[in-house]
PDB file of C-alpha atoms in Angstrom:
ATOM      1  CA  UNK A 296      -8.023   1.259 -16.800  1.00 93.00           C
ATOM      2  CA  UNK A 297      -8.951  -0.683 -13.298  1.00 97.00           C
ATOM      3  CA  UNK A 298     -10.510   1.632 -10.961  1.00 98.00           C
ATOM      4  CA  UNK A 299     -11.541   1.080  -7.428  1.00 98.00           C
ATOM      5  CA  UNK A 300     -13.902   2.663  -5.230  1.00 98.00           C
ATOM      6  CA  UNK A 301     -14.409   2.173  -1.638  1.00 98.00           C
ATOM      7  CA  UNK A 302     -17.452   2.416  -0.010  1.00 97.00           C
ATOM      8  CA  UNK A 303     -19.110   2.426   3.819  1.00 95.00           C
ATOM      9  CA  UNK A 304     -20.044   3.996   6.672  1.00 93.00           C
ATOM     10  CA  UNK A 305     -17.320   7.103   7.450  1.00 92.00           C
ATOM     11  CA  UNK A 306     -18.405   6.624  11.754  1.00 97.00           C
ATOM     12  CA  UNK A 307     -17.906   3.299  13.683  1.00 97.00           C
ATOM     13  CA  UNK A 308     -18.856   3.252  17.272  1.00 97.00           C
ATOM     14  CA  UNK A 309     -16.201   1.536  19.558  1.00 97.00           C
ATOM     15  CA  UNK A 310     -16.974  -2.488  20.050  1.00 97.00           C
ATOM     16  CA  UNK A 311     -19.386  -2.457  16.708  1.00 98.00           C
ATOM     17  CA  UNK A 312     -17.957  -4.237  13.753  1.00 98.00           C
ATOM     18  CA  UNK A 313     -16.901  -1.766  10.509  1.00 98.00           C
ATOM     19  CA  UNK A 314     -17.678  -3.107   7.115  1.00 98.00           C
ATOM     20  CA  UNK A 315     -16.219  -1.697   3.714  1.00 98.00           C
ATOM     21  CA  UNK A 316     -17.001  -2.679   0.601  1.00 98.00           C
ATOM     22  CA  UNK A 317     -15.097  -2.265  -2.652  1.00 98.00           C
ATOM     23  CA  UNK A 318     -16.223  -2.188  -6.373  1.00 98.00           C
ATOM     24  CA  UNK A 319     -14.317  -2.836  -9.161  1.00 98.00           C
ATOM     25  CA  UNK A 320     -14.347  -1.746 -12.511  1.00 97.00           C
ATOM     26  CA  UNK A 321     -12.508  -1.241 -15.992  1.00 96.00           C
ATOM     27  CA  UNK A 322     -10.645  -5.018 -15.090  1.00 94.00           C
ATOM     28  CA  UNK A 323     -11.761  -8.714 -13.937  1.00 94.00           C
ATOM     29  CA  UNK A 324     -11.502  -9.751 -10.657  1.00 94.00           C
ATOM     30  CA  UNK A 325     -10.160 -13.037 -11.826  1.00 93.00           C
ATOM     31  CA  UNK A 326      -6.434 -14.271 -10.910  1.00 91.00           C
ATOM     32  CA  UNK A 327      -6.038 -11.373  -8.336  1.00 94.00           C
ATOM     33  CA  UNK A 328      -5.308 -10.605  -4.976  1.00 96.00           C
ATOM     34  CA  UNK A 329      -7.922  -7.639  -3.823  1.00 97.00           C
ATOM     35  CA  UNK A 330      -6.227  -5.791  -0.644  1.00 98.00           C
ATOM     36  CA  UNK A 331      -7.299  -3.543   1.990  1.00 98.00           C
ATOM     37  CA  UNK A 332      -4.504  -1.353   3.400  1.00 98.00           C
ATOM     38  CA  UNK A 333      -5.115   1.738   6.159  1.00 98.00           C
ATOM     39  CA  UNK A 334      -3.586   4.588   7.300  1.00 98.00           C
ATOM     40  CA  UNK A 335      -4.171   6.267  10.501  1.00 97.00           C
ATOM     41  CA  UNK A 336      -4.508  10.026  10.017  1.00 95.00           C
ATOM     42  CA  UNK A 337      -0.250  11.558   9.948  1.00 92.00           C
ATOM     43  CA  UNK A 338       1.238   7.708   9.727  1.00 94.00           C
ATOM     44  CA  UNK A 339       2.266   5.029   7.906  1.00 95.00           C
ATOM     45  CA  UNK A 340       0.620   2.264   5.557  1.00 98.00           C
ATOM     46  CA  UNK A 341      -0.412  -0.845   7.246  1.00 98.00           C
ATOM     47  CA  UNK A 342      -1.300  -4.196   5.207  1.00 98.00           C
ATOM     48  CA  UNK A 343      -4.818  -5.552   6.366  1.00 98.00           C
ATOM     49  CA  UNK A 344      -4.822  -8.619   4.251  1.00 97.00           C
ATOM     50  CA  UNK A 345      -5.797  -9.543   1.160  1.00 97.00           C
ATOM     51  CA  UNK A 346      -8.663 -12.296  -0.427  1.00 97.00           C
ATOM     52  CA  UNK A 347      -8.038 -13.509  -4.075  1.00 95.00           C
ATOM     53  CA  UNK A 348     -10.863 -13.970  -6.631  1.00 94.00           C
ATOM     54  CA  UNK A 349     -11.627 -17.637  -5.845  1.00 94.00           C
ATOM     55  CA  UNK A 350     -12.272 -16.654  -2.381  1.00 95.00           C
ATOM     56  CA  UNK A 351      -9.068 -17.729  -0.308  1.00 95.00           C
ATOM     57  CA  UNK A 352      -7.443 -15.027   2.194  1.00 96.00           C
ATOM     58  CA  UNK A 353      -4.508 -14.038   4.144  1.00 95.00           C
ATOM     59  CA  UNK A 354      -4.652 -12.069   6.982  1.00 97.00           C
ATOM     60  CA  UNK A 355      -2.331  -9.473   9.189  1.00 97.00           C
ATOM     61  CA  UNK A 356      -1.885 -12.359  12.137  1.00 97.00           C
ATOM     62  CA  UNK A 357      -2.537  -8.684  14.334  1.00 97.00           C
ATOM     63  CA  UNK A 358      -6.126  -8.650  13.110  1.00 97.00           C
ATOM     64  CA  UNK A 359      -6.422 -11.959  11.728  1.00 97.00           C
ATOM     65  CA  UNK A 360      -9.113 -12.600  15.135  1.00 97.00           C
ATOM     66  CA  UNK A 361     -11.269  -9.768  13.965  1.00 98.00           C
ATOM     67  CA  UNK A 362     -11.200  -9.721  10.291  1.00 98.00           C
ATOM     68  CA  UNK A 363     -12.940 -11.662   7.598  1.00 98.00           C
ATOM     69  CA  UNK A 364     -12.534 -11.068   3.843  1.00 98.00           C
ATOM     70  CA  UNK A 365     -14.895 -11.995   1.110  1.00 98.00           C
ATOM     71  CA  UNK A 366     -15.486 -11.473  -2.558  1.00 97.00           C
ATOM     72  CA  UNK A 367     -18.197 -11.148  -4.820  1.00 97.00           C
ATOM     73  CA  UNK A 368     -16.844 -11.579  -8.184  1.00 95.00           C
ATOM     74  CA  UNK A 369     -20.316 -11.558 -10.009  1.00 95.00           C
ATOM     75  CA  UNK A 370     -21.138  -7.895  -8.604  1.00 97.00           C
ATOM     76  CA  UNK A 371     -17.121  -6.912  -8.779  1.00 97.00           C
ATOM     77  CA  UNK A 372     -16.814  -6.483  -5.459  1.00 98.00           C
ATOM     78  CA  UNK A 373     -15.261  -7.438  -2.281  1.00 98.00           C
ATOM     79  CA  UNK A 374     -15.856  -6.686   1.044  1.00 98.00           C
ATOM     80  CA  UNK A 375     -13.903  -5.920   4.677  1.00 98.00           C
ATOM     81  CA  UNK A 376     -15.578  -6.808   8.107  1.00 98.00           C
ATOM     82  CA  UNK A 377     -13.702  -5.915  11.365  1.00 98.00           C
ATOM     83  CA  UNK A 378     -15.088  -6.668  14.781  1.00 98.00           C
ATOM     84  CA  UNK A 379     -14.885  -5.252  17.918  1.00 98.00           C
ATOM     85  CA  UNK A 380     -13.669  -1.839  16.853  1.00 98.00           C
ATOM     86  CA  UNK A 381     -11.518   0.529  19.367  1.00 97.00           C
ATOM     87  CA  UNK A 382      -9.769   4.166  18.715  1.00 97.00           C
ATOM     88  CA  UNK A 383      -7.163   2.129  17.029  1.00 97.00           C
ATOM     89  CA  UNK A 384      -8.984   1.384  13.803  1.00 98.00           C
ATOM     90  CA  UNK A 385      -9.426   5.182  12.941  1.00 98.00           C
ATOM     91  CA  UNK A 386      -7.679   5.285   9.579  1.00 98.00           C
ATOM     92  CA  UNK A 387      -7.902   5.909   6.350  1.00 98.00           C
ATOM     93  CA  UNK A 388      -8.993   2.281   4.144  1.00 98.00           C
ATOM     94  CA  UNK A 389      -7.831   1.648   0.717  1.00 98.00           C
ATOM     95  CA  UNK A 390      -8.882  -1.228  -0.786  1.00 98.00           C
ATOM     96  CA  UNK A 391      -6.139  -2.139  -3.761  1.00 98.00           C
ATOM     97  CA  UNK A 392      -5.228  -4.863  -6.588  1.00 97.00           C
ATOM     98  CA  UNK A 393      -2.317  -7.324  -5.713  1.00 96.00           C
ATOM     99  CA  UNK A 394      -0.809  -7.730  -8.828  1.00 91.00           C
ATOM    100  CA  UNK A 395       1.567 -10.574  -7.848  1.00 87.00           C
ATOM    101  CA  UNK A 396       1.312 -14.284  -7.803  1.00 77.00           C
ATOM    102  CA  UNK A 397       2.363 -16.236  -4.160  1.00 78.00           C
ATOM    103  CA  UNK A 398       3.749 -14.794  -1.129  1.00 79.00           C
ATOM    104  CA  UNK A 399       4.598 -11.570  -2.866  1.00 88.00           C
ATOM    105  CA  UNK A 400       2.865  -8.458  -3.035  1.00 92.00           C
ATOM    106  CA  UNK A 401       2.728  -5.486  -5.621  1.00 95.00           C
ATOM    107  CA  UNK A 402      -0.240  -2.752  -5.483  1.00 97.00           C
ATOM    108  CA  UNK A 403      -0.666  -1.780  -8.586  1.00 96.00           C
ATOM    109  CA  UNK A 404      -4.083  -0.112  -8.787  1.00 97.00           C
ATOM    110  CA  UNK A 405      -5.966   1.702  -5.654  1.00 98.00           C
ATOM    111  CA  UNK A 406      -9.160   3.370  -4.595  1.00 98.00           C
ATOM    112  CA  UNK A 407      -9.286   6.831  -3.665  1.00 98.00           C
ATOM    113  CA  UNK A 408      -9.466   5.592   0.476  1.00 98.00           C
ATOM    114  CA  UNK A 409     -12.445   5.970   2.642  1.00 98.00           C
ATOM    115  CA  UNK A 410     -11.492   7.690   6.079  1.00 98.00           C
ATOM    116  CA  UNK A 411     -13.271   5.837   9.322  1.00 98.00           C
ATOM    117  CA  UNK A 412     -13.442   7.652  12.658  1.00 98.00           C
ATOM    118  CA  UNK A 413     -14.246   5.730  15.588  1.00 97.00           C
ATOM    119  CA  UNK A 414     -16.526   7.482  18.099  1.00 95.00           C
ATOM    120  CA  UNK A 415     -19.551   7.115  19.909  1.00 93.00           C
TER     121      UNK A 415
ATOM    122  CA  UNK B  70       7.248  -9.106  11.300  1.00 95.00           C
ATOM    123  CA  UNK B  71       9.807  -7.431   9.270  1.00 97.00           C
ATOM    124  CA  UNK B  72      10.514  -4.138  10.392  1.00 98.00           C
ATOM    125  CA  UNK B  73      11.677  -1.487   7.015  1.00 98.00           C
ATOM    126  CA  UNK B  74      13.512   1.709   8.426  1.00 98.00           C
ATOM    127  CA  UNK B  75      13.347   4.869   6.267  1.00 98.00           C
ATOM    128  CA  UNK B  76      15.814   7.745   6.410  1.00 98.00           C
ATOM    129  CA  UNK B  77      15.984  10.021   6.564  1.00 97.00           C
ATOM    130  CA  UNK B  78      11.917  10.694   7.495  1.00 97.00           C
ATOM    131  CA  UNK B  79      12.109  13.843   5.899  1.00 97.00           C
ATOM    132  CA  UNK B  80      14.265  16.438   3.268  1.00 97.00           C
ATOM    133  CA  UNK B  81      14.174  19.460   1.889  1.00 97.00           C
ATOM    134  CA  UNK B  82      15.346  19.812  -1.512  1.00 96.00           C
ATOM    135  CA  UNK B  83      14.763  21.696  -4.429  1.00 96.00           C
ATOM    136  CA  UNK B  84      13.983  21.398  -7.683  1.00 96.00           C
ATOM    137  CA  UNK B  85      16.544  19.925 -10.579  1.00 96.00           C
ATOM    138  CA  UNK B  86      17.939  18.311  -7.298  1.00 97.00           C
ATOM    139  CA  UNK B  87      18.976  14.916  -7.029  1.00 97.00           C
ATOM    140  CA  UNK B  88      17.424  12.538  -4.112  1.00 97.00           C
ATOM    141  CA  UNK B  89      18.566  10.053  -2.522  1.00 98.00           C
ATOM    142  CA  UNK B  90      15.741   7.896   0.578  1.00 98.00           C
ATOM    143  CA  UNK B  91      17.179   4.971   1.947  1.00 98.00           C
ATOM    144  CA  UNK B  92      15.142   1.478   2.883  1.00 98.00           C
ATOM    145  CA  UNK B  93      16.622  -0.780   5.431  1.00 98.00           C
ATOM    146  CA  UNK B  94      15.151  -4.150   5.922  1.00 98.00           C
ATOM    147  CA  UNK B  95      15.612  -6.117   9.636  1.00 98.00           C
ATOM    148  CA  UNK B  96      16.275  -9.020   7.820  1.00 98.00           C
ATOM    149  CA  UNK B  97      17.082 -10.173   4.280  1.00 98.00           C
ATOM    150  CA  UNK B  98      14.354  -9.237   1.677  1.00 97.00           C
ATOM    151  CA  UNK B  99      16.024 -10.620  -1.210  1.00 96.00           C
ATOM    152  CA  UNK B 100      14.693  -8.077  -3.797  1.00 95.00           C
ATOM    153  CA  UNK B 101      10.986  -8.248  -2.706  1.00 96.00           C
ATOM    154  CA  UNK B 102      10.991  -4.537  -2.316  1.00 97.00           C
ATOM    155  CA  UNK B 103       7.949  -1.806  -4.115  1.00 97.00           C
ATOM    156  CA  UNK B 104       8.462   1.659  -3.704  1.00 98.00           C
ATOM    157  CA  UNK B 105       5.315   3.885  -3.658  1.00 98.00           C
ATOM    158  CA  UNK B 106       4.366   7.676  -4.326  1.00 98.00           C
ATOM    159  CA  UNK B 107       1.807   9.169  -1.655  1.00 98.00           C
ATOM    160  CA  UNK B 108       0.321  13.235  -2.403  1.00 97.00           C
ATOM    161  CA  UNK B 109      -1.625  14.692   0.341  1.00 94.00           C
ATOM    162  CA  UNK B 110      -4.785  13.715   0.097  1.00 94.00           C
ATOM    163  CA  UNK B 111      -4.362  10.403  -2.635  1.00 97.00           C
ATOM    164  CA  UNK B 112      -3.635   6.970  -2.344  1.00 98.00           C
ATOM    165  CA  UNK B 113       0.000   5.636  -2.972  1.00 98.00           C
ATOM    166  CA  UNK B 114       1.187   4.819  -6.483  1.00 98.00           C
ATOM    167  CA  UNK B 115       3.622   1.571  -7.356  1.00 97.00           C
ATOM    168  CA  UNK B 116       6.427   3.244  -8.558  1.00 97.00           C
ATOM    169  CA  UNK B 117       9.149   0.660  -8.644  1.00 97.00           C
ATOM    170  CA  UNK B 118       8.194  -2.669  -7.905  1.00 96.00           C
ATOM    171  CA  UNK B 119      11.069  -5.943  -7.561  1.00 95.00           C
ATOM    172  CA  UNK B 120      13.680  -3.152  -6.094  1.00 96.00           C
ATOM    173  CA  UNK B 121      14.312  -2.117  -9.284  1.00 96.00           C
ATOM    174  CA  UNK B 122      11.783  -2.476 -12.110  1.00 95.00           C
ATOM    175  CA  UNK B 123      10.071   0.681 -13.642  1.00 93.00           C
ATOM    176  CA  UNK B 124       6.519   0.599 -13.336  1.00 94.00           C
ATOM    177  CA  UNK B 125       4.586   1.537 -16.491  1.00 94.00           C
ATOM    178  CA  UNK B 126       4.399   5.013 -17.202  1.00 94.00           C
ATOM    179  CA  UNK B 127       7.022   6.527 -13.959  1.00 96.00           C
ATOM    180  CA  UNK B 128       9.537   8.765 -15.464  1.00 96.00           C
ATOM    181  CA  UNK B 129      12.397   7.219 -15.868  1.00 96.00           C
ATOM    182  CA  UNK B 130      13.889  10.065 -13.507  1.00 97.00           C
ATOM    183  CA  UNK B 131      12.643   7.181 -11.058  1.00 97.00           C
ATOM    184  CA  UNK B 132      15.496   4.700  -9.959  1.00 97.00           C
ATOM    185  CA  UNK B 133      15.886   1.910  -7.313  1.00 98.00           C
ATOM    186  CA  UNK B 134      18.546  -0.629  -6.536  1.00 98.00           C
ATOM    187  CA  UNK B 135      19.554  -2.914  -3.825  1.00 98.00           C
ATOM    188  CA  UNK B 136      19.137  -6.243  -2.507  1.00 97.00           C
ATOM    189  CA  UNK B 137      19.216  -7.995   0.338  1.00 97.00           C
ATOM    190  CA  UNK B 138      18.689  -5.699   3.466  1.00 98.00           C
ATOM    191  CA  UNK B 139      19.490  -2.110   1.984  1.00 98.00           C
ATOM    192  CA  UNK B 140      17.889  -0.380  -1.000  1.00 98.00           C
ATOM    193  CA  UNK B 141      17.808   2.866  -2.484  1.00 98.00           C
ATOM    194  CA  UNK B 142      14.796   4.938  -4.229  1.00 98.00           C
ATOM    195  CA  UNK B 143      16.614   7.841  -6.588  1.00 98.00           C
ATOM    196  CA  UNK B 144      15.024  10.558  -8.297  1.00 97.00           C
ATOM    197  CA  UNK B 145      17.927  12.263 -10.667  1.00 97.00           C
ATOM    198  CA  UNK B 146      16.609  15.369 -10.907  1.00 97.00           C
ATOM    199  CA  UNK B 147      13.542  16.577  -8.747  1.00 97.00           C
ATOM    200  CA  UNK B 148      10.420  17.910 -10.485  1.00 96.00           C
ATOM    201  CA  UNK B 149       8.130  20.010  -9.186  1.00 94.00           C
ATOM    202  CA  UNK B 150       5.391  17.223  -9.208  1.00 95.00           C
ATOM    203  CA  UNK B 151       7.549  14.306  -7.145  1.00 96.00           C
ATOM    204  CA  UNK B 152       7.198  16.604  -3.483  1.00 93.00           C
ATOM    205  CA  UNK B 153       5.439  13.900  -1.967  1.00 97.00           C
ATOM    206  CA  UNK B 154       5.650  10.896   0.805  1.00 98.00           C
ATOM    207  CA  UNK B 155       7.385   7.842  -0.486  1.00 98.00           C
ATOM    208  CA  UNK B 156       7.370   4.440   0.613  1.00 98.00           C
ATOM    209  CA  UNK B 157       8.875   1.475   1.044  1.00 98.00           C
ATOM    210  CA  UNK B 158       7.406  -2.299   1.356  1.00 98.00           C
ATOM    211  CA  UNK B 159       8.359  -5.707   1.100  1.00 97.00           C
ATOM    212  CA  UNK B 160       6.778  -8.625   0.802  1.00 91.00           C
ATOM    213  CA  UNK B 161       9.111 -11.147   1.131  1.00 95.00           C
ATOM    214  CA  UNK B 162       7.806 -12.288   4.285  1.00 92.00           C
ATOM    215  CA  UNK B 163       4.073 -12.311   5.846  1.00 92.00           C
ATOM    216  CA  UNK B 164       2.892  -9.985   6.671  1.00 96.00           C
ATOM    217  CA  UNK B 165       4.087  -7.442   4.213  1.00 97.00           C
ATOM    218  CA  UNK B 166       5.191  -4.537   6.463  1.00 98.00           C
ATOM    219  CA  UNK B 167       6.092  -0.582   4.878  1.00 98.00           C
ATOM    220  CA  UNK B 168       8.398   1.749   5.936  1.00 98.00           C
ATOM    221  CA  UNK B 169       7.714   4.617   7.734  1.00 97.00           C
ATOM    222  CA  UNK B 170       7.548   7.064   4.804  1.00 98.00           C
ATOM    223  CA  UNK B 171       9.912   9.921   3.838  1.00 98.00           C
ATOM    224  CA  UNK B 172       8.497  12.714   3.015  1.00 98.00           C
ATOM    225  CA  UNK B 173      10.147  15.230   0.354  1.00 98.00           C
ATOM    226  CA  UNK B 174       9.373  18.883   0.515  1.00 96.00           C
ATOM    227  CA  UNK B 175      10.628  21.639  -0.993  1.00 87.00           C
ATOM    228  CA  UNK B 176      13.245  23.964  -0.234  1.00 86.00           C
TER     229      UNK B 176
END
């Protein structure tokens, strides 16, 4: 059984960059998309982007300027870095497998979700 | 972006009901459409994935159908476990975009 399990800092001042990390387990990282989706606190699911295991990404083109996406296959894991932080980016982050091949995407497995406040 | 409209955004039902939520697309999605399960507190499961292909282990109580720009999730007879938010998302065009969520609560 694939699990994932998010991990970072839970408070982000405004302007500093966040970074998450997530670690894989149960399941190779190879010939999947790894995704990071977030949820601000009473709302909806929003796709971050995704990076598959040979390194390649796509971004959402409204963070695309902040965000970079990396993974770490040897150590299972792959990481999230967004810059320049505002209220905005308060939201729960769940990192997730992409299960499909192309333009499509299916979440199949997900971590539990790491909540981020924003604050000084 | 695609824009997915949910309705309605909320229902009351009870259980042995059956329930109906309703995904419209802003443009064609052919039938790159998931629907996910959210409980308070958890992260989302794949439910149906391709508008209307079980994922393993749902209960086949779990139906969708559609193509195109409209889609249905159905659950034929409401258990006491499915009260939750359900979603909506396609991916037939970047960025993939959800709807806004319905959630089902009980009566």
């Amino acid at each position: 059984q694939v699990q994932l399990q998010e991990s970072g800092p839970g408070l982000v001042k405004p302007s500093e960059t966040l970074s998450l990390t997530c670690t894989v387990s149960g399941g190779s990282m190879s010939s999947y998309y790894w995704t990071w989706i977030r949820q601000p606190a009473g709302k909806g699911l929003e796709w971050i982007g995704r990076v598959y295991s040979n390194g390649s990404t796509n971004y959402n083109p409204s963070l695309k300027s902040r965000l970079t996406m990396s993974v770490d296959t040897s150590k299972n894991q792959f990481s999230l870095k967004l810059t320049s932080l505002t209220a905005a980016d308060a939201a729960v982050y769940y990192c997730a497998r992409d299960r499909s091949w192309g333009t499509a995407v299916t979440l199949d497995y997900w971590g539990q979700g790491t909540l981020v406040t924003v604050s000084p | 972006d695609i824009q997915m409209t949910q309705s309605p955004s909320s229902l009351s039902a009870s259980v042995g009901d059956r329930v109906t939520i309703t995904c419209r697309a802003s443009q064609s999605v052919t039938y790159y459409l998931n629907w996910y399960q959210q409980k308070p507190g958890k992260a989302p499961e794949l439910l149906i994935y391709a508008a209307s292909s079980f994922q393993s282990g749902v209960p086949s109580r779990f139906s969708g159908s559609g193509s195109g720009t409209d889609f249905t999730l159905t659950i034929s007879s409401l258990q006491p476990e499915d009260f939750a938010t359900y979603y909506c998302q396609q991916s037939y065009s970047a960025p993939p975009t959800f709807g806004g969520g319905t959630k089902v609560e009980i009566k």
